[in-house]
GROMACS .gro file of C-alpha atoms in nm:
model
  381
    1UNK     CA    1   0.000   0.000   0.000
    2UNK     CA    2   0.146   0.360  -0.098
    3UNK     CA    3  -0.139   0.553   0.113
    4UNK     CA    4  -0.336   0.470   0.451
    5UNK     CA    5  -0.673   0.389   0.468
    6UNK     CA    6  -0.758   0.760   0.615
    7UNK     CA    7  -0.567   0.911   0.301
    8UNK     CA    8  -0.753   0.728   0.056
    9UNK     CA    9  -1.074   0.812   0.212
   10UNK     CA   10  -1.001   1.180   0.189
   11UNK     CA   11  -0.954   1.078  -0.168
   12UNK     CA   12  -1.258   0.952  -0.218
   13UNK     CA   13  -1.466   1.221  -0.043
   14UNK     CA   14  -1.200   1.455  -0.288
   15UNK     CA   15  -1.349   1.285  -0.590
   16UNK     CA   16  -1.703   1.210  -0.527
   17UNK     CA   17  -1.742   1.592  -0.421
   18UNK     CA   18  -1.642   1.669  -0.843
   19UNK     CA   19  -1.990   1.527  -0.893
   20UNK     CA   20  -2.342   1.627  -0.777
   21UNK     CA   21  -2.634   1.416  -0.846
   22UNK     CA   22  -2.998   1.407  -0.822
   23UNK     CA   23  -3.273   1.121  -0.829
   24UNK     CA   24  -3.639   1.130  -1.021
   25UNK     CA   25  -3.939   0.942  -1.119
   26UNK     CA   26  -4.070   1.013  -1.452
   27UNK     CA   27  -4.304   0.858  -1.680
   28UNK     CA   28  -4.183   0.831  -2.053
   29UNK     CA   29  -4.448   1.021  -2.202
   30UNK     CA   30  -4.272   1.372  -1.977
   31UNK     CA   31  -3.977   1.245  -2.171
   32UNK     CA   32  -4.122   1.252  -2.486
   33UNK     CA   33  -4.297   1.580  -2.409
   34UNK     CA   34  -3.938   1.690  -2.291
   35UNK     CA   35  -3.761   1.532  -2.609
   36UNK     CA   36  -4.011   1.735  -2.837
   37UNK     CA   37  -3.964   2.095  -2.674
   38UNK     CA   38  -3.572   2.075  -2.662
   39UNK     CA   39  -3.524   1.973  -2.270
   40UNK     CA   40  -3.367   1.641  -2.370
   41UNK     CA   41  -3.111   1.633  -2.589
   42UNK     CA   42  -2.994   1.324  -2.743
   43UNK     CA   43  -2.618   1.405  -2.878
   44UNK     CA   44  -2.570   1.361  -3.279
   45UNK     CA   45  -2.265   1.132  -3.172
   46UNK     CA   46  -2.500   0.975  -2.953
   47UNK     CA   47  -2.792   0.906  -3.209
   48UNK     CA   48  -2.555   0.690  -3.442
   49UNK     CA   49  -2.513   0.439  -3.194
   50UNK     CA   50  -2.911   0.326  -3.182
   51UNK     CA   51  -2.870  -0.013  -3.335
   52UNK     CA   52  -3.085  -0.230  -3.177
   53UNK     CA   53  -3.322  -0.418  -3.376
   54UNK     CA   54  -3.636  -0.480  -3.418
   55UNK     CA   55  -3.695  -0.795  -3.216
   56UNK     CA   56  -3.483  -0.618  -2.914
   57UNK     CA   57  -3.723  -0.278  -2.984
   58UNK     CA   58  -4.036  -0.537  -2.973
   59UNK     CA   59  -3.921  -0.681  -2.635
   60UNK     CA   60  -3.888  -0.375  -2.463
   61UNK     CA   61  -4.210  -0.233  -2.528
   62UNK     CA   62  -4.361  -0.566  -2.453
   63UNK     CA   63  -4.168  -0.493  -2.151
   64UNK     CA   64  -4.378  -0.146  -2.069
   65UNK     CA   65  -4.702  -0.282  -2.165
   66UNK     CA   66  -4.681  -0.570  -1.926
   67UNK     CA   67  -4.552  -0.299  -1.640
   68UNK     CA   68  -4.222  -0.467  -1.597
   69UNK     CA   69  -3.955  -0.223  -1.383
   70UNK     CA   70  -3.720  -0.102  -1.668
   71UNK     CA   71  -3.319   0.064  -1.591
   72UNK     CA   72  -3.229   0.399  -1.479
   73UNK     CA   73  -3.144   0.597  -1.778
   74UNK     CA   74  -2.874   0.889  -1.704
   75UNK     CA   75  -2.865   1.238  -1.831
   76UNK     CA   76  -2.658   1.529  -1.763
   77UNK     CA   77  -2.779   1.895  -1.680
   78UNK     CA   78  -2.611   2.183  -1.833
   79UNK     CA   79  -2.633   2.584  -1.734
   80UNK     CA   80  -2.963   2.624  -1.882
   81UNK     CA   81  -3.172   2.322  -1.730
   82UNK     CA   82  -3.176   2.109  -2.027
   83UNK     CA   83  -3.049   1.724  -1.973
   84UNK     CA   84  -2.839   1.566  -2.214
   85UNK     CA   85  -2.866   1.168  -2.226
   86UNK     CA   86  -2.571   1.021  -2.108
   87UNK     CA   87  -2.725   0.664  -2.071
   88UNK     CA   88  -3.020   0.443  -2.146
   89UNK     CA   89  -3.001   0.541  -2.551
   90UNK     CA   90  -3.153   0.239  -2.669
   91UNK     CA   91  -3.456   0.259  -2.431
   92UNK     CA   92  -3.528   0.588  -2.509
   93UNK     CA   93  -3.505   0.627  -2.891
   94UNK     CA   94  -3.665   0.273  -2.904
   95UNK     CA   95  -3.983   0.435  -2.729
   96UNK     CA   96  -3.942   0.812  -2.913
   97UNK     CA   97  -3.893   0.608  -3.260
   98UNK     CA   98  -4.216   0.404  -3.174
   99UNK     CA   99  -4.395   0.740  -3.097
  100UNK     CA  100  -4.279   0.864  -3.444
  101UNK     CA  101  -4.123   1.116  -3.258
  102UNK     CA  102  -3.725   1.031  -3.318
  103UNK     CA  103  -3.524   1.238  -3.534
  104UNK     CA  104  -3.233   1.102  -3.725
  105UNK     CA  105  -2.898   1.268  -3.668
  106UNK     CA  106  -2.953   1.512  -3.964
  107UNK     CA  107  -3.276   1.619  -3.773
  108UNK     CA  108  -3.558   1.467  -4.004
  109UNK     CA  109  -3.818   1.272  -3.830
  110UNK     CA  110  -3.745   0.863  -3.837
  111UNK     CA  111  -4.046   0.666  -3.953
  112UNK     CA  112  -4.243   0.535  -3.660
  113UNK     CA  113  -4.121   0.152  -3.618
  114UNK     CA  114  -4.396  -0.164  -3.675
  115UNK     CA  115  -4.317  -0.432  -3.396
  116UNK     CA  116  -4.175  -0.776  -3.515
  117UNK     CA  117  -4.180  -1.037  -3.291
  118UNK     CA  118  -3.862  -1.223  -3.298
  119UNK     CA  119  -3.966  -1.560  -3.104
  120UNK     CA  120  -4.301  -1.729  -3.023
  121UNK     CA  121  -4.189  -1.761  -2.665
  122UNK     CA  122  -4.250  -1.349  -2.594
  123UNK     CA  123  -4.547  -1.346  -2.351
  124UNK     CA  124  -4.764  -1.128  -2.595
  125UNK     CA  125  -4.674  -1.259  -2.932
  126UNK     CA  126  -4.991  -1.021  -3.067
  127UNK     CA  127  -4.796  -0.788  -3.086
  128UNK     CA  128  -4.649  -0.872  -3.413
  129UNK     CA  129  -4.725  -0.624  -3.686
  130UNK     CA  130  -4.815  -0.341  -3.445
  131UNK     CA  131  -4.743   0.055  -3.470
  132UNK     CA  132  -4.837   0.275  -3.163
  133UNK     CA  133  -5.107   0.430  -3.390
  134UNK     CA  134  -5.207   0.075  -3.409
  135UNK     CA  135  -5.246   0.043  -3.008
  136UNK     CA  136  -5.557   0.075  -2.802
  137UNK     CA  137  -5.576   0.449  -2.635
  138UNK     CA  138  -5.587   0.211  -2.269
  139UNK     CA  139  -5.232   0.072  -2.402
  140UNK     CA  140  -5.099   0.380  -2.545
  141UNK     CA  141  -5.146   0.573  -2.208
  142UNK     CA  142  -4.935   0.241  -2.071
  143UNK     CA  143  -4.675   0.308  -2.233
  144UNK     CA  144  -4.686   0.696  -2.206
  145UNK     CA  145  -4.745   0.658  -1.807
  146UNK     CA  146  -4.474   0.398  -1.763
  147UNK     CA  147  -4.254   0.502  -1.523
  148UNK     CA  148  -3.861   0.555  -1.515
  149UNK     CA  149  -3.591   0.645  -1.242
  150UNK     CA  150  -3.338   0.934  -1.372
  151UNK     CA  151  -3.048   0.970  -1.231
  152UNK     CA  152  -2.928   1.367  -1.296
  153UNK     CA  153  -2.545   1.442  -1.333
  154UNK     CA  154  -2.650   1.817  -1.173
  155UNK     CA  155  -2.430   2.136  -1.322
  156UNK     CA  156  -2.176   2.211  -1.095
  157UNK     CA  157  -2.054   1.856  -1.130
  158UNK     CA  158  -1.679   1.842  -1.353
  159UNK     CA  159  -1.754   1.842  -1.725
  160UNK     CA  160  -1.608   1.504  -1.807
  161UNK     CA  161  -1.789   1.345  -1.534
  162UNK     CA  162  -2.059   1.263  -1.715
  163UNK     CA  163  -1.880   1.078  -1.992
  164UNK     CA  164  -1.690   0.937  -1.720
  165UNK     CA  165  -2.042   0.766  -1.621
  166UNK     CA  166  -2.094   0.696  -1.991
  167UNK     CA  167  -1.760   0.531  -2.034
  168UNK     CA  168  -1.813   0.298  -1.698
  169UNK     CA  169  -2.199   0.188  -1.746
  170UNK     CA  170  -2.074   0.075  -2.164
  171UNK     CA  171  -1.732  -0.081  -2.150
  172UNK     CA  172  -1.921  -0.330  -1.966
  173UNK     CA  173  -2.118  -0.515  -2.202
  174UNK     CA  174  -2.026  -0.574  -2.584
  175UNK     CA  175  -2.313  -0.271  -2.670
  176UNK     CA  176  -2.017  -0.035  -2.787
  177UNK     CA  177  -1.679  -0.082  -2.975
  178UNK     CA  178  -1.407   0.096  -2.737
  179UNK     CA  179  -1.374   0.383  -3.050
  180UNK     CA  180  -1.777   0.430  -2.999
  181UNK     CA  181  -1.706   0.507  -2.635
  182UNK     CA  182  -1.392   0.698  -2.716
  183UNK     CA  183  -1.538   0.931  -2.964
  184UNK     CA  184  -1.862   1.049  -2.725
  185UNK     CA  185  -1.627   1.074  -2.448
  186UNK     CA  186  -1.312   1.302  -2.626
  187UNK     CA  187  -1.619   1.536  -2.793
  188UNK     CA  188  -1.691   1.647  -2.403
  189UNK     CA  189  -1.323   1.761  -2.433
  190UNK     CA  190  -1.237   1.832  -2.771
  191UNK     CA  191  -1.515   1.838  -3.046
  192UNK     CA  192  -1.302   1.958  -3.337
  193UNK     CA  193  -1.069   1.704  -3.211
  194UNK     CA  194  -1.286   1.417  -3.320
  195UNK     CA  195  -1.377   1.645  -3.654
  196UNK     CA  196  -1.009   1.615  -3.740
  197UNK     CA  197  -1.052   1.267  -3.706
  198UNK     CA  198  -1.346   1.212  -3.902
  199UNK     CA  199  -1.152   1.430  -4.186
  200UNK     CA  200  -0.857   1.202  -4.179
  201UNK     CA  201  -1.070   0.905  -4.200
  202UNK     CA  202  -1.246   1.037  -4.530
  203UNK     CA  203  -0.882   1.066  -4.682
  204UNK     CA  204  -0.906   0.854  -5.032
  205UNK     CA  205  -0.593   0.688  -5.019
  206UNK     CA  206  -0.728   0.595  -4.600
  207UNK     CA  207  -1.063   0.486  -4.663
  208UNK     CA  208  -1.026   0.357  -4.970
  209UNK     CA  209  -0.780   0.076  -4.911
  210UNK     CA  210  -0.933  -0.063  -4.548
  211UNK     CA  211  -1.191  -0.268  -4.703
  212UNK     CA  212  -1.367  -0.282  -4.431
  213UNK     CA  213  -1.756  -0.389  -4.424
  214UNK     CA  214  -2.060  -0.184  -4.318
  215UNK     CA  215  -2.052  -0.319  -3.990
  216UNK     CA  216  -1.728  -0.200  -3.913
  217UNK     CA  217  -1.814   0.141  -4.082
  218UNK     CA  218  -2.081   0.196  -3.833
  219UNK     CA  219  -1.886   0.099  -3.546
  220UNK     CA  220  -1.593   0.385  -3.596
  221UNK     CA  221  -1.369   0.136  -3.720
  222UNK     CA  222  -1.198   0.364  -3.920
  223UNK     CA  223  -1.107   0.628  -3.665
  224UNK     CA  224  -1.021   0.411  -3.420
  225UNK     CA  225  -0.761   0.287  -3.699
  226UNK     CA  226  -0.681   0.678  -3.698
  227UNK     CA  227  -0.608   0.717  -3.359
  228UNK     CA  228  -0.425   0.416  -3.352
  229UNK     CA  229  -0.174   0.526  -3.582
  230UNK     CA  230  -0.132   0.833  -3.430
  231UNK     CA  231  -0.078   0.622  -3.090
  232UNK     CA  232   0.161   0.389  -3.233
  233UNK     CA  233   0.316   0.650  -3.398
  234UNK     CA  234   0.383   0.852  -3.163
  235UNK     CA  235   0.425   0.633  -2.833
  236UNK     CA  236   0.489   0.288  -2.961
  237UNK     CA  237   0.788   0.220  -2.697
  238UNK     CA  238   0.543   0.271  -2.427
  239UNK     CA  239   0.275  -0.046  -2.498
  240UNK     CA  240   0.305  -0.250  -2.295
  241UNK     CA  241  -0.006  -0.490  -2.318
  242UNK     CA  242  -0.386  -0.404  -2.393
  243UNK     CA  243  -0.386  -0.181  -2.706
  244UNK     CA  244  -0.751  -0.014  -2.679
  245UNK     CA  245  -0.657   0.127  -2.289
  246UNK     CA  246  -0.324   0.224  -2.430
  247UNK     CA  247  -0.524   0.406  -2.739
  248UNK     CA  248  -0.767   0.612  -2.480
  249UNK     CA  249  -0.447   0.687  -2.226
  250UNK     CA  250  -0.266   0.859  -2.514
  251UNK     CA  251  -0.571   1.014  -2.661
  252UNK     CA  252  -0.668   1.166  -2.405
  253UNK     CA  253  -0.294   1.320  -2.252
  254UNK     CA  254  -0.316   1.498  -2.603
  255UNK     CA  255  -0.649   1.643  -2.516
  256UNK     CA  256  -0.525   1.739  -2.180
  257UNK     CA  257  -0.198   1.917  -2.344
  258UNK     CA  258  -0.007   1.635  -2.124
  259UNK     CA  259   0.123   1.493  -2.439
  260UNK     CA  260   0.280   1.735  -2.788
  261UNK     CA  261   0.120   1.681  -3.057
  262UNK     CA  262   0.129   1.940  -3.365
  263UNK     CA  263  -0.225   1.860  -3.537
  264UNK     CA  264  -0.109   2.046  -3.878
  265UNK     CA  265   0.200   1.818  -3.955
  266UNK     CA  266   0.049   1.522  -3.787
  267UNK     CA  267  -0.199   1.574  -4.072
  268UNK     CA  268   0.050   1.636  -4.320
  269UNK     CA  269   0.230   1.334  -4.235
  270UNK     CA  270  -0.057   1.108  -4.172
  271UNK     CA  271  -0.182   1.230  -4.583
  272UNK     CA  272   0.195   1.171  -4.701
  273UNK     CA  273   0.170   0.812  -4.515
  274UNK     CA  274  -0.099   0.634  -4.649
  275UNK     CA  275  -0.103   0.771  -4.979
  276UNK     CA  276   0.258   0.651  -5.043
  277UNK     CA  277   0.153   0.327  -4.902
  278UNK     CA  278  -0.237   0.349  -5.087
  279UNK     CA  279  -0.009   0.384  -5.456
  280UNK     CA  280   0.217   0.128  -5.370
  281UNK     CA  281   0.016  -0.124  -5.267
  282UNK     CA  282  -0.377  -0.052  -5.250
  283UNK     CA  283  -0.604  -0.213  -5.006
  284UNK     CA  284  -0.298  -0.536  -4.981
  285UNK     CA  285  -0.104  -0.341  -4.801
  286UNK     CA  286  -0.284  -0.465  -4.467
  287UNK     CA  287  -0.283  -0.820  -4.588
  288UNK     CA  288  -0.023  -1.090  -4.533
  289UNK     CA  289   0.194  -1.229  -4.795
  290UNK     CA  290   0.214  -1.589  -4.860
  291UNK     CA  291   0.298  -1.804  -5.106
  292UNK     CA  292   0.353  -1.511  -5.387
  293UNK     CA  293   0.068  -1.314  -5.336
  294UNK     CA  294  -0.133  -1.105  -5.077
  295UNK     CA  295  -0.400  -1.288  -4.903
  296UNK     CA  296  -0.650  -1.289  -4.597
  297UNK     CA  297  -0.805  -0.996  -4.423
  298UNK     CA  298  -0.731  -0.664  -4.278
  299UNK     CA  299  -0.442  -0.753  -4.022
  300UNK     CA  300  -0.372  -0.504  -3.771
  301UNK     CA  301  -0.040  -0.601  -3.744
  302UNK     CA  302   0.045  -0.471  -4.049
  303UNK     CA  303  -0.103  -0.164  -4.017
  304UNK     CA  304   0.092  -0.071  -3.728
  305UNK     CA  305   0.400  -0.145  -3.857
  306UNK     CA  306   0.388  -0.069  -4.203
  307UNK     CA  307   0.210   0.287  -4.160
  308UNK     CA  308   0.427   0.368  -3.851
  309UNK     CA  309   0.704   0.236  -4.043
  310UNK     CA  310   0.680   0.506  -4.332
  311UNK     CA  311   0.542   0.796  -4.145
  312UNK     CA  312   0.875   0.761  -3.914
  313UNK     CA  313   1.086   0.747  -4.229
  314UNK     CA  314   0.902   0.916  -4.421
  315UNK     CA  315   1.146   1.129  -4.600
  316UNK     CA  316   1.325   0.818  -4.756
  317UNK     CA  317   1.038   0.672  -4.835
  318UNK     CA  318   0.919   0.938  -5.050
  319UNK     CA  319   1.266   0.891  -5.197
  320UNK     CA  320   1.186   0.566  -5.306
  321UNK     CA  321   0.971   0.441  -5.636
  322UNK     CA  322   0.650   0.270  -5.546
  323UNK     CA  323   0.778  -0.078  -5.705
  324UNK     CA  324   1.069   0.006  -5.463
  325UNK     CA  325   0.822   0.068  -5.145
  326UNK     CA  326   0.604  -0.235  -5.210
  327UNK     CA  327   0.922  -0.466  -5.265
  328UNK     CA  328   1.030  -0.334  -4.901
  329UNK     CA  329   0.675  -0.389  -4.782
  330UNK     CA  330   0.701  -0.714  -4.902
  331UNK     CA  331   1.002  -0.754  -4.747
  332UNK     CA  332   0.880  -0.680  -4.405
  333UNK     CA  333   0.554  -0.961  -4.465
  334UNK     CA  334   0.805  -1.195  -4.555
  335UNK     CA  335   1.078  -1.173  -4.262
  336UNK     CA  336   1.109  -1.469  -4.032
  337UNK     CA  337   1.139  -1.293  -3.731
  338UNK     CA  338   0.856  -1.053  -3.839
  339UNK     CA  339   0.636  -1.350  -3.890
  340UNK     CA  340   0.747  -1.522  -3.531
  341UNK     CA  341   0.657  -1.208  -3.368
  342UNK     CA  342   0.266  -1.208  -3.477
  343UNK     CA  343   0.019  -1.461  -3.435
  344UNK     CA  344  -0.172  -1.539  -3.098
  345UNK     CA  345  -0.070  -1.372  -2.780
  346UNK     CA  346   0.152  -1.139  -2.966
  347UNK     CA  347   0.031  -0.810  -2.801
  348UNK     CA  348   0.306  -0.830  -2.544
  349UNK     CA  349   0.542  -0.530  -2.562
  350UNK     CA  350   0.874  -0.699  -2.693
  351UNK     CA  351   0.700  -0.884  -2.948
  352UNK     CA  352   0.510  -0.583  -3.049
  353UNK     CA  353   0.855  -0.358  -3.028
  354UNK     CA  354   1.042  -0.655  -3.253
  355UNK     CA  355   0.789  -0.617  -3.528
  356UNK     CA  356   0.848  -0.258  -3.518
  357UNK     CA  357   1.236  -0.333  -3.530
  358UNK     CA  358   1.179  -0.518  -3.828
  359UNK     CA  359   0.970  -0.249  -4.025
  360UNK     CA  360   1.213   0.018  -3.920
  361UNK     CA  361   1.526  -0.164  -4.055
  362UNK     CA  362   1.357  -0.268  -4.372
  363UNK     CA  363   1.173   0.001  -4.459
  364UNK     CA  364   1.429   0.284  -4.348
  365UNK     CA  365   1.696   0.122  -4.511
  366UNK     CA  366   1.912   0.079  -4.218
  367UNK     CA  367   1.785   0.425  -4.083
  368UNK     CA  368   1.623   0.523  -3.737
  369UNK     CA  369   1.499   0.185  -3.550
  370UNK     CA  370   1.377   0.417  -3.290
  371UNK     CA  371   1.227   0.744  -3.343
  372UNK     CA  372   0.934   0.862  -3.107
  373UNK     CA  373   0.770   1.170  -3.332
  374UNK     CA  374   0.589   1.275  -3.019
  375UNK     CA  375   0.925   1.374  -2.889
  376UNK     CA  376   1.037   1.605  -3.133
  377UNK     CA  377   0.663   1.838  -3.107
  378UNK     CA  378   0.639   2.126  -2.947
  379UNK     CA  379   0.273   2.249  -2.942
  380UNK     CA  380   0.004   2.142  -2.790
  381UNK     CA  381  -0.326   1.976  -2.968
   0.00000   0.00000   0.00000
């Protein structure tokens, strides 16, 4: 122990005074009501991440109907009184969508949804083909009188803390991807942070080559893959283990102006990267090489090395033909002790920093095996 128990209790009393809450009962139709004249505010970034489907939407208002106790949702008040949901999105836009009353992140009005019923076994399979417009007024005024708890994350409280709750009631469950979580969380601190992000992502020679599927579009994949270049980039001799946590810890010490990073040249460098890498070799850059030819799926392995790789040489590398930068690509796919170094339980930090030794060699021609970038900034994000 590095503190005594009467230490860490002044700690806690330290902490848990940086957030003031309150406790209510309110039925969903005040929530509605409230939704409708601006007093709840359901975040843009927030919005996106309403996925659950129809047979999950079914359930839960099978759920009010039959007067079952449903979860505290959380929201957070700002200077002017309004809340701002912090948690309990699906329950709410599942009931507001039903009410034809949801607006899509662009503000237009969502068509009101028609219940499915995924599974014979629900207790009122009649429901099945149902709109609210559909219900009985008796049922309708169930579902508008059904009561919730709200917890209230009251001003005065920090401003992170409610993302803070956000972050702790989702990482959880397997609801949200860890970028999901990190982008509503770093928009408390930095909104134009994430914009820059969502810029990068949209460069062609970036999203063009990922191949990655729907799915993974809607889940942030693609800035997460932005931040973790940046990360890597930046901070690689510092992993240790668990990549995402080592992601959010970087993250957010450049949002604090605990880490330097220059957002200008990181951009310039980040464009230079992948569209060296994007002419070379196209979306099998990120694929392993086997047999004479690319195959299999987006490794991350190769991403980290190979864009880290030319953004930390990146001034030979634009030296260098593209038949010459794919060759040395190749190179690094092929090497034995690259390949020893990746496979199952290879996110330990000296097989990660041995891939990394590889890549530099190769790729740098003999140049820098260890270059933080981070190190050389001088101005704050």
């Amino acid at each position: 122990m590095t503190i005594s128990a009467l230490e860490l209790d002044k700690h806690i009393d330290a902490t848990r005074n940086t957030i003031r809450t309150d406790k209510l009962d309110i039925t969903y139709g005040e929530l509605a009501t409230m939704y409708e004249g601006g007093e709840l505010k359901i975040s843009p970034e927030y919005q996106r991440l309403f996925r659950w489907n129809i047979g999950q939407k079914t359930r839960f208002v099978e759920t009010m109907l039959l007067g079952i106790p449903t979860p505290a949702i959380f929201v957070a008040e700002d200077d002017h009184g309004r809340w701002e949901l912090v948690d309990g999105l699906q329950r709410i836009s599942t009931v507001l969508e039903f009410m034809g009353l949801l607006r899509d992140p662009d503000g237009n009005i969502k068509p009101p949804s028609k219940l499915e019923v995924p599974s014979p076994r629900m207790l009122l399979a009649g429901l099945d083909g149902f709109t609210f417009e559909d219900l009985s007024y008796r049922s309708k005024m169930t579902i508008k009188r059904a009561s919730c708890r709200v917890e209230v994350i009251k001003v005065g409280s920090k401003n992170k803390m409610k993302y803070e709750v956000f972050e702790r009631l989702n990482t959880g469950g397997a609801v949200l991807t860890h970028q999901e979580i990190r982008n509503c969380i770093f928009r408390a601190t930095d909104p134009g942070f994430m914009d820059w992000v969502d810029d990068l992502a949209r460069h062609q020679s970036f999203a063009d080559n990922l191949g990655l599927s729907e799915l993974q579009r809607d889940s942030m994949f693609d800035r997460g893959l932005v931040l973790r270049y940046f990360t890597m980039k930046n901070a690689a001799e510092e992993f240790d283990h668990d990549v995402e946590p080592f992601i959010t810890d970087y993250v957010r010490g450049v949002l604090e102006g605990k880490r330097p990073f220059e957002r200008t040249e990181e951009a310039r460098t980040f464009r230079r990267t992948f569209d060296l890498l994007g002419g070379a070799l196209s979306d099998d850059a990120w694929r392993h090489y086997r047999d004479g030819r690319h195959r299999g799926a987006f490794s991350v392995y190769l991403f980290d090395v190979l864009s880290v790789g030319v953004a930390r040489n990146i001034d030979i590398i634009e030296r260098l033909t593209l038949e010459e930068l794919r060759q040395r690509c190749v190179d690094v796919k092929t090497n034995p002790e690259f390949i020893k170094n990746t496979g199952p339980g290879a996110n330990t930090k000296p097989r990660t920093l041995a891939r990394f030794a590889v890549c530099f060699q190769i790729l740098g021609a003999g140049g820098t095996t260890k270059k933080p970038a981070g190190k050389r900034r001088s101005h704050k994000a």
